Amino acid sequence: MAEAIIGWAISVLVAAVVVGFVIYLFAVARLPEERPRVPTYDRRGRFMGRYENPGEQIAPGRRGDPRAQRKTAGE
């Protein structure tokens, strides 16, 4: 009796993992291909423009920061 319950529990767990993975794949497919443009302000709080948000991994001034775009906007 206990072996049957354990067998069904493992089957349900495997099915839940497979369904969760399929849902994950559909969710990843729906992600946008580029980052959204966000408002950017200078150190005095003046609006500079809307630029791509580099994400939390990119520190200001590091490679990947869209600083060149900001400089051409007149910072």
C-alpha positions in Angstrom: 0.0 0.0 0.0 2.7 2.5 0.9 4.7 1.6 -2.2 1.7 2.5 -4.4 1.2 5.8 -2.6 4.9 6.7 -3.0 4.7 5.7 -6.7 1.7 7.9 -7.3 3.3 10.8 -5.4 6.5 10.6 -7.5 4.4 10.5 -10.7 2.4 13.5 -9.6 5.6 15.4 -8.7 7.2 14.5 -12.1 4.1 15.6 -14.0 4.0 18.9 -12.0 7.7 19.6 -12.9 7.1 18.9 -16.6 4.0 21.2 -16.6 5.9 23.9 -14.8 8.7 23.7 -17.3 6.3 24.0 -20.3 4.7 27.0 -18.7 8.2 28.5 -18.1 9.0 28.0 -21.8 5.9 29.8 -22.9 6.6 32.7 -20.5 10.1 33.1 -21.8 8.9 33.1 -25.3 6.6 36.1 -24.5 9.4 38.3 -23.1 10.2 41.4 -25.1 13.3 41.2 -27.2 14.7 44.6 -26.0 14.7 46.4 -22.8 12.1 49.2 -22.3 13.1 52.8 -22.6 12.9 54.6 -19.2 13.1 58.3 -18.4 16.6 59.5 -17.5 17.4 62.5 -15.4 20.6 64.4 -14.8 22.0 65.0 -11.4 19.9 68.2 -11.0 16.7 66.3 -11.8 16.2 67.7 -15.3 14.8 65.3 -17.8 17.4 64.2 -20.4 15.4 61.7 -22.5 14.2 58.1 -22.6 17.0 55.6 -22.9 17.2 51.8 -22.7 17.4 50.6 -19.1 20.7 48.7 -18.9 19.6 46.6 -15.9 20.9 46.3 -12.4 24.0 44.3 -13.6 25.4 47.3 -15.4 26.9 50.0 -13.2 27.1 53.6 -14.5 30.2 54.1 -16.6 30.8 50.4 -17.1 30.7 48.7 -20.5 27.0 48.3 -21.6 25.9 51.6 -20.0 24.2 53.7 -22.7 26.3 56.8 -21.6 27.2 57.6 -25.2 23.5 58.2 -26.0 23.2 60.4 -22.9 26.2 62.5 -23.9 24.8 63.2 -27.3 21.5 64.3 -25.7 23.4 67.1 -24.0 24.4 66.1 -20.5 
